[in-house]
Coordinates of N, CA and C in Angstrom, one line a residue:
Chain C
E639 N 0.5 21.0 4.4 CA 0.2 19.8 5.1 C 1.3 18.7 4.4
T640 N 2.1 18.2 5.6 CA 3.3 17.3 5.1 C 2.8 16.1 4.9
G641 N 3.5 15.2 4.1 CA 3.0 13.8 3.8 C 3.8 12.9 4.9
V642 N 4.0 11.6 4.6 CA 4.5 10.8 5.4 C 5.9 10.6 4.9
T643 N 6.9 10.9 5.8 CA 8.3 10.8 5.6 C 8.9 9.6 6.2
Q644 N 9.8 8.9 5.4 CA 10.5 7.7 6.0 C 12.1 8.0 5.9
S645 N 12.7 7.4 7.0 CA 14.3 7.5 6.9 C 14.9 6.3 7.4
P646 N 16.0 6.0 7.0 CA 16.6 6.3 5.8 C 16.1 5.9 4.5
T647 N 16.5 6.5 3.6 CA 15.9 6.0 2.3 C 16.5 4.7 1.7
H648 N 17.7 4.5 1.9 CA 18.6 3.2 1.6 C 19.4 2.8 2.8
L649 N 19.6 1.5 2.9 CA 20.3 0.8 3.9 C 20.6 -0.5 3.6
I650 N 22.0 -0.7 3.9 CA 22.7 -1.9 3.6 C 23.2 -2.5 5.0
K651 N 22.6 -3.7 5.3 CA 23.0 -4.3 6.7 C 23.6 -5.8 6.4
T652 N 24.3 -6.4 7.2 CA 24.6 -7.6 7.2 C 23.8 -8.6 7.9
R653 N 23.6 -9.6 7.5 CA 23.0 -10.8 8.1 C 23.3 -11.0 9.5
G654 N 22.2 -11.3 10.3 CA 22.3 -11.1 11.8 C 22.2 -9.8 12.4
Q655 N 22.4 -8.7 11.8 CA 22.4 -7.4 12.4 C 20.9 -6.9 12.7
Q656 N 20.7 -5.8 13.3 CA 19.5 -5.3 13.5 C 19.4 -3.8 13.0
V657 N 18.0 -3.6 12.7 CA 17.9 -2.4 11.9 C 16.6 -1.6 12.3
T658 N 16.9 -0.4 12.5 CA 15.6 0.5 12.9 C 15.1 1.4 11.7
L659 N 14.0 1.3 11.2 CA 13.5 2.3 10.1 C 12.5 3.5 10.9
R660 N 12.4 4.4 10.5 CA 11.4 5.5 11.0 C 10.6 6.1 9.9
C661 N 9.4 6.5 10.7 CA 8.3 7.1 9.8 C 7.7 8.2 10.6
S662 N 7.4 9.3 9.9 CA 6.7 10.4 10.6 C 5.3 10.4 9.6
S663 N 4.3 10.2 10.5 CA 2.9 10.1 9.8 C 2.4 11.7 9.3
Q664 N 1.5 11.6 8.3 CA 1.0 12.9 7.9 C 0.2 13.6 9.0
S665 N 0.3 14.8 8.9 CA -0.2 15.7 10.0 C -1.7 15.5 9.9
G666 N -2.1 15.2 11.2 CA -3.5 14.8 11.5 C -3.9 13.5 11.6
H667 N -3.0 12.7 11.0 CA -3.1 11.2 11.2 C -2.6 10.5 12.4
N668 N -3.5 9.5 12.9 CA -3.0 8.9 14.3 C -2.9 7.6 14.1
T669 N -2.8 6.9 13.0 CA -2.6 5.4 12.7 C -1.5 5.2 11.7
V670 N -0.6 4.4 12.0 CA 0.5 4.2 11.3 C 0.6 2.5 11.1
S671 N 0.8 2.2 9.7 CA 1.0 0.8 9.3 C 2.3 0.7 8.7
W672 N 2.8 -0.5 8.8 CA 4.1 -0.9 8.0 C 3.8 -1.9 7.1
Y673 N 4.5 -1.9 6.0 CA 4.4 -3.0 5.1 C 5.7 -3.3 4.4
Q674 N 5.9 -4.5 4.0 CA 7.2 -5.0 3.2 C 6.8 -5.5 1.8
Q675 N 7.5 -4.9 0.9 CA 7.4 -5.2 -0.5 C 8.6 -5.8 -1.0
A676 N 8.5 -7.0 -1.2 CA 9.6 -7.6 -1.7 C 9.6 -7.1 -3.4
L677 N 10.7 -7.6 -4.0 CA 10.8 -7.4 -5.4 C 10.0 -7.9 -6.3
G678 N 9.2 -7.3 -7.0 CA 8.1 -7.7 -8.0 C 6.8 -8.3 -7.4
Q679 N 6.7 -7.8 -6.1 CA 5.3 -8.3 -5.3 C 4.6 -7.0 -4.9
G680 N 3.5 -7.3 -4.4 CA 2.7 -6.4 -3.6 C 3.0 -6.4 -2.3
P681 N 2.8 -5.1 -1.6 CA 3.0 -5.0 -0.3 C 2.3 -5.9 0.6
Q682 N 3.1 -6.5 1.8 CA 2.5 -7.3 2.7 C 2.5 -6.6 4.0
F683 N 1.4 -6.6 4.7 CA 1.0 -6.0 5.9 C 2.0 -6.7 7.0
I684 N 2.7 -5.8 7.8 CA 3.3 -6.1 8.8 C 2.6 -6.2 10.2
F685 N 2.4 -4.7 10.5 CA 1.6 -4.4 11.6 C 1.1 -2.8 11.7
Q686 N 0.3 -2.6 12.5 CA -0.4 -1.4 12.5 C -0.4 -0.8 13.9
Y687 N 0.0 0.6 14.2 CA -0.1 1.0 15.5 C -1.2 2.1 15.6
Y688 N -2.0 2.3 16.7 CA -3.0 3.3 16.8 C -2.9 3.7 18.3
R689 N -2.6 5.0 18.3 CA -2.5 5.5 19.7 C -1.5 4.8 20.5
E690 N -0.4 4.5 19.9 CA 0.8 4.0 20.6 C 0.6 2.3 21.0
E691 N -0.6 1.7 20.6 CA -0.7 0.3 20.9 C -0.8 -0.5 19.6
E692 N -0.1 -1.7 19.4 CA -0.3 -2.5 18.2 C -2.0 -3.0 18.0
N693 N -2.3 -2.8 16.7 CA -3.8 -2.9 16.6 C -4.0 -3.8 15.4
G694 N -2.9 -4.7 15.1 CA -3.2 -5.7 14.2 C -1.8 -6.1 13.7
R695 N -1.6 -7.4 13.3 CA -0.3 -7.8 12.9 C -0.4 -9.0 11.7
G696 N 0.2 -8.9 10.9 CA 0.2 -9.9 9.8 C 1.3 -11.0 10.1
N697 N 1.4 -11.8 9.0 CA 2.2 -13.0 9.3 C 3.7 -12.9 9.5
F698 N 4.1 -12.2 10.1 CA 5.7 -11.9 10.3 C 6.1 -12.2 11.8
P699 N 7.2 -12.7 11.9 CA 7.8 -13.3 13.2 C 8.0 -12.0 14.1
P700 N 8.2 -12.6 15.3 CA 8.2 -11.7 16.7 C 9.7 -10.8 16.3
R701 N 10.5 -11.1 15.5 CA 11.8 -10.4 15.5 C 11.5 -9.0 14.8
F702 N 10.2 -9.0 14.1 CA 9.8 -7.7 13.6 C 8.9 -7.1 14.8
S703 N 9.4 -5.9 15.1 CA 8.6 -5.2 16.2 C 8.6 -3.7 15.9
G704 N 7.6 -2.9 16.6 CA 7.5 -1.5 16.3 C 7.1 -0.7 17.6
L705 N 7.2 0.6 17.3 CA 6.6 1.5 18.3 C 6.0 2.5 17.5
Q706 N 5.1 3.3 18.3 CA 4.6 4.4 18.0 C 4.7 5.6 19.1
F707 N 5.1 6.6 18.8 CA 5.2 7.8 19.9 C 4.1 8.7 19.8
P708 N 4.0 9.5 20.9 CA 2.8 10.4 21.3 C 2.5 11.3 20.1
N709 N 3.6 11.5 19.4 CA 3.4 12.5 18.1 C 2.8 11.7 16.9
Y710 N 2.8 10.3 17.1 CA 2.3 9.5 16.0 C 3.2 9.0 15.2
S711 N 4.6 9.4 15.3 CA 5.6 8.9 14.5 C 5.7 7.3 14.9
S712 N 6.6 6.7 14.1 CA 6.7 5.4 14.4 C 8.1 4.8 14.0
E713 N 8.4 3.6 14.5 CA 9.6 2.8 14.2 C 9.3 1.4 13.9
L714 N 10.2 0.8 13.0 CA 10.0 -0.4 12.9 C 11.5 -1.0 12.9
N715 N 11.6 -2.1 13.9 CA 12.7 -2.8 14.1 C 12.8 -4.1 13.9
V716 N 14.0 -4.6 13.3 CA 14.1 -5.9 12.8 C 15.3 -6.5 13.4
N717 N 15.1 -7.6 14.1 CA 16.3 -8.1 14.7 C 16.7 -9.3 13.8
A718 N 17.9 -9.7 14.1 CA 18.6 -11.1 13.6 C 18.2 -11.1 12.0
L719 N 18.7 -10.1 11.2 CA 18.5 -9.8 9.9 C 18.8 -11.1 9.2
E720 N 17.7 -11.5 8.1 CA 18.1 -12.5 7.2 C 18.1 -12.0 5.8
L721 N 18.6 -12.8 4.8 CA 18.6 -12.2 3.5 C 17.4 -12.1 2.8
D722 N 16.4 -12.8 3.2 CA 14.9 -12.6 2.7 C 14.2 -11.3 3.2
D723 N 15.1 -10.6 4.2 CA 14.3 -9.3 4.7 C 14.5 -8.3 3.7
S724 N 15.4 -8.4 2.7 CA 15.9 -7.3 1.8 C 14.6 -7.2 1.1
A725 N 14.2 -5.9 1.1 CA 12.9 -5.5 0.6 C 12.6 -3.9 0.7
L726 N 11.7 -3.4 0.1 CA 11.3 -2.0 0.1 C 10.4 -1.9 1.6
Y727 N 10.5 -1.3 2.6 CA 9.6 -1.1 3.6 C 8.9 0.2 3.4
L728 N 7.6 0.1 3.5 CA 6.6 1.2 3.3 C 5.7 1.4 4.7
C729 N 5.8 2.8 5.0 CA 5.1 3.2 6.1 C 3.8 4.0 5.5
A730 N 2.8 3.6 6.0 CA 1.3 4.4 5.8 C 0.6 4.9 6.8
S731 N 0.1 6.1 6.8 CA -0.7 6.8 7.9 C -2.1 7.0 7.5
S732 N -2.8 7.0 8.5 CA -4.5 7.1 8.3 C -5.1 7.5 9.5
S733 N -6.4 7.9 9.4 CA -7.0 8.4 10.5 C -8.5 8.3 10.4
E734 N -9.0 7.0 10.4 CA -10.3 6.4 10.3 C -11.3 7.0 11.4
D735 N -10.9 7.3 12.7 CA -11.7 8.0 13.3 C -12.0 9.4 13.2
R736 N -11.2 9.9 12.2 CA -11.4 11.1 11.9 C -12.0 11.2 10.2
G737 N -12.6 10.2 9.9 CA -13.3 10.0 8.7 C -12.4 9.9 7.5
Y738 N -11.2 9.6 7.6 CA -10.3 9.5 6.6 C -9.9 8.0 6.4
Y739 N -10.6 7.5 5.3 CA -10.2 6.0 5.2 C -9.3 5.5 4.0
G740 N -8.4 6.6 3.5 CA -7.4 6.3 2.6 C -6.0 6.1 3.4
Y741 N -5.2 5.5 3.0 CA -3.8 5.3 3.5 C -2.9 6.1 2.9
T742 N -1.9 7.0 3.4 CA -1.1 7.6 2.7 C 0.2 7.1 2.9
F743 N 1.1 6.8 1.9 CA 2.2 5.9 2.1 C 3.4 6.9 1.9
G744 N 4.5 6.6 2.7 CA 5.8 7.2 2.3 C 6.6 6.6 1.2
S745 N 7.8 7.1 0.8 CA 8.6 6.7 -0.4 C 9.1 5.4 0.0
G746 N 9.4 5.1 1.4 CA 10.0 3.8 1.5 C 11.4 3.8 2.1
T747 N 11.8 2.8 2.7 CA 13.2 2.6 2.9 C 13.5 1.2 2.2
R748 N 14.6 1.4 1.3 CA 15.1 0.0 0.5 C 16.1 -0.5 1.6
L749 N 15.8 -1.8 2.1 CA 16.9 -2.5 3.0 C 17.3 -3.7 2.0
T750 N 18.8 -3.5 2.1 CA 19.5 -4.7 1.4 C 20.1 -5.4 2.5
V751 N 20.0 -6.7 2.6 CA 20.7 -7.6 3.6 C 21.7 -8.5 2.8
V752 N 23.1 -8.3 3.3 CA 24.0 -9.1 2.6 C 24.7 -10.0 3.6
Chain U
A1448 N -10.5 -16.1 4.1 CA -9.6 -14.8 4.2 C -10.0 -14.2 2.8
Q1449 N -9.6 -12.8 2.9 CA -9.7 -12.0 1.9 C -8.5 -11.9 1.0
S1450 N -8.9 -11.9 -0.3 CA -7.8 -11.9 -1.2 C -8.1 -11.0 -2.5
V1451 N -7.2 -10.6 -3.3 CA -7.2 -9.7 -4.2 C -6.5 -10.4 -5.4
T1452 N -7.2 -10.4 -6.6 CA -6.6 -11.0 -7.9 C -6.5 -9.9 -9.0
Q1453 N -5.3 -9.4 -9.3 CA -5.2 -8.7 -10.4 C -4.9 -9.6 -11.9
L1454 N -5.8 -9.2 -12.8 CA -5.6 -10.1 -14.0 C -4.7 -9.4 -14.9
G1455 N -3.5 -10.3 -15.2 CA -2.5 -9.5 -16.1 C -1.5 -9.0 -15.2
S1456 N -0.3 -9.4 -15.3 CA 0.9 -8.8 -14.7 C 1.4 -7.8 -15.3
H1457 N 1.2 -7.7 -16.7 CA 1.5 -6.8 -17.5 C 0.7 -6.3 -18.8
V1458 N 0.3 -5.2 -18.8 CA -0.7 -4.6 -19.7 C 0.1 -3.4 -20.6
S1459 N -0.1 -3.6 -22.0 CA 0.5 -2.6 -22.8 C -0.5 -2.0 -23.6
V1460 N -0.4 -0.6 -23.7 CA -1.3 0.1 -24.6 C -0.7 1.2 -25.4
S1461 N -1.4 1.6 -26.4 CA -0.8 2.8 -27.1 C -1.1 4.1 -26.4
E1462 N -0.2 5.0 -26.5 CA -0.7 6.4 -26.3 C -2.0 6.7 -26.9
G1463 N -3.0 7.3 -25.8 CA -4.3 7.7 -26.4 C -5.3 6.6 -26.1
A1464 N -4.8 5.3 -26.0 CA -5.8 4.3 -25.9 C -6.6 4.1 -24.6
L1465 N -7.5 3.3 -24.6 CA -8.2 3.1 -23.2 C -7.1 2.3 -22.5
V1466 N -7.2 2.6 -21.1 CA -6.6 1.7 -20.2 C -7.5 1.1 -19.5
L1467 N -7.5 -0.3 -19.3 CA -8.4 -1.2 -18.4 C -7.4 -2.1 -17.6
L1468 N -7.5 -1.9 -16.2 CA -6.7 -3.0 -15.3 C -7.8 -3.5 -14.4
R1469 N -7.6 -4.9 -14.4 CA -8.8 -5.6 -13.8 C -8.3 -6.0 -12.3
C1470 N -9.3 -6.0 -11.5 CA -9.2 -6.4 -10.1 C -10.4 -7.1 -9.7
N1471 N -10.2 -8.3 -9.1 CA -11.5 -8.9 -8.3 C -11.1 -9.2 -7.1
Y1472 N -11.9 -9.0 -6.0 CA -11.8 -9.4 -4.7 C -12.6 -10.5 -4.2
S1473 N -12.2 -11.1 -3.1 CA -13.2 -12.2 -2.5 C -13.4 -11.5 -1.3
S1474 N -14.7 -11.4 -0.9 CA -15.4 -10.8 0.1 C -16.8 -11.1 0.5
S1475 N -17.2 -11.4 1.7 CA -18.6 -11.7 2.1 C -19.2 -10.6 2.6
V1476 N -18.7 -9.3 2.7 CA -19.2 -8.2 3.2 C -18.8 -7.0 2.3
P1477 N -19.5 -5.9 2.2 CA -19.2 -4.9 1.4 C -17.6 -4.3 1.9
P1478 N -16.9 -4.2 0.9 CA -15.4 -4.0 1.2 C -15.1 -2.3 1.1
Y1479 N -14.0 -1.8 1.6 CA -13.4 -0.7 1.1 C -12.3 -1.1 0.2
L1480 N -12.2 -0.5 -0.9 CA -11.5 -0.8 -2.1 C -10.4 0.4 -2.5
F1481 N -9.3 0.0 -2.9 CA -8.4 1.1 -3.3 C -7.6 0.9 -4.5
W1482 N -7.3 1.8 -5.2 CA -6.2 1.7 -6.3 C -5.1 2.5 -5.9
Y1483 N -3.9 2.1 -6.1 CA -2.5 2.6 -5.7 C -1.8 2.6 -7.0
V1484 N -0.9 3.6 -7.1 CA 0.1 3.7 -8.3 C 1.5 3.7 -7.6
Q1485 N 2.5 3.1 -8.3 CA 3.8 3.1 -7.8 C 4.7 3.5 -9.0
Y1486 N 5.4 4.4 -9.0 CA 6.5 4.7 -10.0 C 7.8 4.0 -9.7
P1487 N 8.6 3.8 -10.3 CA 10.1 3.3 -10.0 C 10.6 4.0 -8.8
N1488 N 11.1 3.2 -7.7 CA 11.8 3.5 -6.7 C 11.1 4.5 -6.0
Q1489 N 9.7 4.5 -5.9 CA 9.0 5.5 -5.1 C 8.0 4.7 -4.2
G1490 N 7.2 5.5 -3.3 CA 6.0 4.7 -2.6 C 5.0 4.6 -3.2
L1491 N 3.8 4.5 -2.8 CA 2.3 4.1 -3.3 C 1.8 5.4 -3.1
Q1492 N 1.0 5.7 -4.3 CA 0.2 7.0 -4.4 C -1.3 6.5 -4.6
L1493 N -2.1 7.1 -3.7 CA -3.5 6.8 -3.9 C -4.1 7.3 -5.1
L1494 N -4.8 6.5 -6.0 CA -5.4 7.0 -7.1 C -6.9 7.2 -6.8
L1495 N -7.6 6.2 -6.2 CA -9.0 6.5 -5.8 C -9.4 5.5 -4.7
K1496 N -10.5 5.4 -4.2 CA -11.1 4.6 -3.3 C -12.5 4.5 -3.1
Y1497 N -12.7 3.3 -2.9 CA -14.3 3.0 -2.7 C -14.7 2.9 -1.3
T1498 N -15.6 3.4 -0.6 CA -15.9 3.4 0.8 C -17.5 3.4 0.9
S1499 N -18.2 2.5 0.1 CA -19.6 2.4 0.2 C -20.5 3.6 -0.1
A1500 N -19.9 4.4 -0.8 CA -20.8 5.5 -1.4 C -21.1 5.1 -3.1
A1501 N -21.0 5.9 -3.9 CA -21.2 5.8 -5.2 C -20.3 4.8 -5.8
T1502 N -21.0 3.9 -6.8 CA -20.2 2.6 -7.1 C -19.3 3.1 -8.2
L1503 N -19.5 4.3 -9.0 CA -18.3 4.8 -9.8 C -17.6 5.7 -9.2
V1504 N -16.4 5.5 -9.1 CA -15.3 6.3 -8.3 C -14.5 7.0 -9.2
K1505 N -14.3 8.3 -9.0 CA -13.5 9.2 -9.8 C -12.2 9.3 -9.0
G1506 N -11.1 9.1 -9.6 CA -9.8 9.5 -9.0 C -9.0 10.6 -9.6
I1507 N -7.6 10.6 -9.3 CA -6.7 11.6 -9.8 C -6.3 11.2 -11.5
N1508 N -5.9 12.0 -12.2 CA -5.3 12.1 -13.3 C -6.4 11.2 -14.3
D1509 N -7.7 11.4 -14.3 CA -8.7 10.9 -15.1 C -8.9 9.4 -14.7
F1510 N -8.4 8.7 -13.6 CA -8.7 7.6 -13.6 C -9.9 7.4 -13.0
E1511 N -10.7 6.3 -13.1 CA -11.8 6.0 -12.3 C -12.1 4.6 -12.2
A1512 N -12.8 4.1 -11.4 CA -13.3 2.6 -11.2 C -14.6 2.4 -10.8
E1513 N -14.9 1.2 -11.2 CA -16.7 0.9 -10.8 C -16.5 -0.4 -9.9
F1514 N -17.3 -0.1 -8.6 CA -17.6 -1.3 -7.8 C -18.8 -2.0 -8.4
K1515 N -18.6 -3.2 -8.7 CA -19.5 -4.4 -9.1 C -19.7 -5.4 -8.1
K1516 N -20.6 -5.2 -7.2 CA -20.7 -6.3 -6.2 C -21.0 -7.6 -6.9
S1517 N -22.0 -7.6 -7.8 CA -22.3 -9.0 -8.4 C -21.1 -9.7 -8.9
E1518 N -20.1 -8.9 -9.5 CA -19.0 -9.6 -10.2 C -17.9 -9.6 -9.1
T1519 N -18.0 -9.0 -7.8 CA -16.8 -8.8 -7.1 C -15.7 -8.2 -7.7
S1520 N -15.8 -7.0 -8.6 CA -14.8 -6.5 -9.3 C -14.6 -5.0 -9.0
F1521 N -13.4 -4.5 -9.3 CA -13.2 -3.1 -9.2 C -12.3 -2.7 -10.1
H1522 N -12.5 -2.8 -11.3 CA -11.6 -2.5 -12.4 C -11.3 -1.0 -12.7
L1523 N -10.0 -0.7 -13.0 CA -9.5 0.6 -13.1 C -9.5 1.1 -14.5
T1524 N -9.9 2.3 -14.9 CA -10.1 2.6 -16.4 C -9.5 3.9 -16.3
K1525 N -9.0 4.4 -17.6 CA -8.6 5.8 -18.2 C -9.0 5.7 -19.5
P1526 N -9.7 6.8 -20.0 CA -10.1 6.9 -21.5 C -8.8 7.0 -22.3
S1527 N -7.9 7.7 -21.9 CA -6.8 8.0 -22.9 C -5.5 8.0 -22.1
A1528 N -4.7 6.8 -22.5 CA -3.4 6.8 -21.8 C -2.3 7.9 -22.1
H1529 N -1.6 8.3 -21.1 CA -0.4 9.2 -21.5 C 0.8 8.3 -21.1
M1530 N 1.8 8.8 -21.8 CA 3.3 8.2 -21.4 C 3.5 8.0 -20.0
S1531 N 3.2 9.2 -19.2 CA 3.3 9.4 -17.9 C 2.6 8.4 -17.0
D1532 N 1.7 7.5 -17.6 CA 1.0 6.6 -16.8 C 1.6 5.4 -16.8
A1533 N 2.7 5.1 -17.4 CA 3.6 3.9 -17.2 C 4.0 3.8 -15.9
A1534 N 3.6 2.6 -15.2 CA 3.8 2.6 -13.7 C 3.4 1.2 -13.5
E1535 N 3.4 0.8 -11.9 CA 2.7 -0.4 -11.4 C 1.6 0.1 -10.8
Y1536 N 0.6 -0.6 -11.0 CA -0.9 -0.3 -10.3 C -1.0 -1.5 -9.5
F1537 N -1.6 -1.1 -8.1 CA -2.0 -2.1 -7.1 C -3.5 -1.8 -6.8
C1538 N -4.3 -2.9 -6.9 CA -5.5 -2.9 -6.2 C -5.3 -3.5 -4.7
A1539 N -6.3 -3.1 -3.8 CA -6.1 -3.4 -2.6 C -7.5 -3.3 -1.8
V1540 N -7.8 -4.2 -0.7 CA -9.0 -4.3 -0.2 C -8.6 -4.2 1.4
K1541 N -9.3 -3.4 2.1 CA -9.1 -3.4 3.5 C -10.0 -4.4 4.2
W1542 N -9.1 -5.2 5.1 CA -9.4 -6.4 5.8 C -9.4 -6.0 7.2
G1543 N -10.6 -6.1 7.9 CA -10.6 -5.6 9.5 C -10.5 -4.2 9.5
P1544 N -10.1 -4.0 10.9 CA -9.8 -2.7 11.4 C -8.4 -2.1 10.9
A1545 N -7.4 -3.1 10.3 CA -6.1 -2.5 10.4 C -5.5 -2.6 9.0
K1546 N -5.6 -4.0 8.3 CA -4.8 -3.9 7.2 C -5.3 -3.9 5.8
L1547 N -4.6 -3.4 4.9 CA -4.8 -3.5 3.4 C -4.1 -4.8 2.8
I1548 N -4.9 -5.6 2.1 CA -4.4 -6.8 1.3 C -4.2 -6.3 -0.2
F1549 N -3.1 -6.5 -0.7 CA -2.6 -6.0 -1.9 C -2.8 -7.3 -3.0
G1550 N -3.3 -6.9 -4.2 CA -3.0 -7.7 -5.2 C -1.3 -7.7 -5.7
A1551 N -1.0 -8.5 -6.7 CA 0.2 -8.8 -6.9 C 0.8 -7.6 -7.9
G1552 N -0.1 -6.6 -8.4 CA 0.2 -5.7 -9.1 C 0.1 -5.8 -10.6
T1553 N -0.1 -4.8 -11.4 CA -0.2 -4.9 -12.7 C 0.8 -3.9 -13.4
R1554 N 1.8 -4.1 -14.3 CA 2.7 -3.1 -14.8 C 2.2 -2.6 -16.1
L1555 N 1.9 -1.3 -16.2 CA 1.3 -0.8 -17.4 C 2.6 -0.2 -18.1
A1556 N 2.5 -0.4 -19.4 CA 3.4 0.1 -20.5 C 2.6 0.9 -21.5
V1557 N 3.0 1.9 -21.8 CA 2.4 2.8 -22.6 C 3.6 3.3 -23.7
H1558 N 3.2 2.7 -25.1 CA 4.1 3.0 -26.2 C 3.4 4.1 -27.1
P1559 N 4.4 4.6 -27.8 CA 4.0 5.9 -28.6 C 3.1 5.4 -29.9

């Protein structure tokens, strides 16, 4: 059983650029969530996708957007990058409608905006 | 709104000593609660979860947590600390259908 995989592991971007982060969910999971973890803080919920539809959104601006694909993998897109977007971005998969109430996290993508 | 408070941003114990990491949540309904561990430069690993079954939850690596509704607490314990337990620990509560709300984390140091 494969876990959650994220790519790339590290990324450096310039302020104003756009970035796409990718996530493959754990086998059998149909829900993907994205979190932002700034240095020294707990993860903050960005949004969740269930069956290719956004299923909840945290307090993040519209320049944070996402997609979920039919194979349940997902992308997080961030436009017009700001310095404060520098953080570890975590993807988590779950499958509540299949009785799994835990969230399996990937190892994250470390984004640095300069 | 839901919130999670972890008392003590840093906890230091001796190897072999009891580990106690505190977590309190605010909720008007029975919650789903989680403890995660994060090692440096890694993602989050699920230690254990409470989903309205037994109030004493056993997790991996001899960790356990007890749900106390009257105290709105979900403290994490381990009888005997190992050096390998040194990490950041996060308590989280599930809010609505979608999101987890995390505490600020507690960094556990284990010294010989």
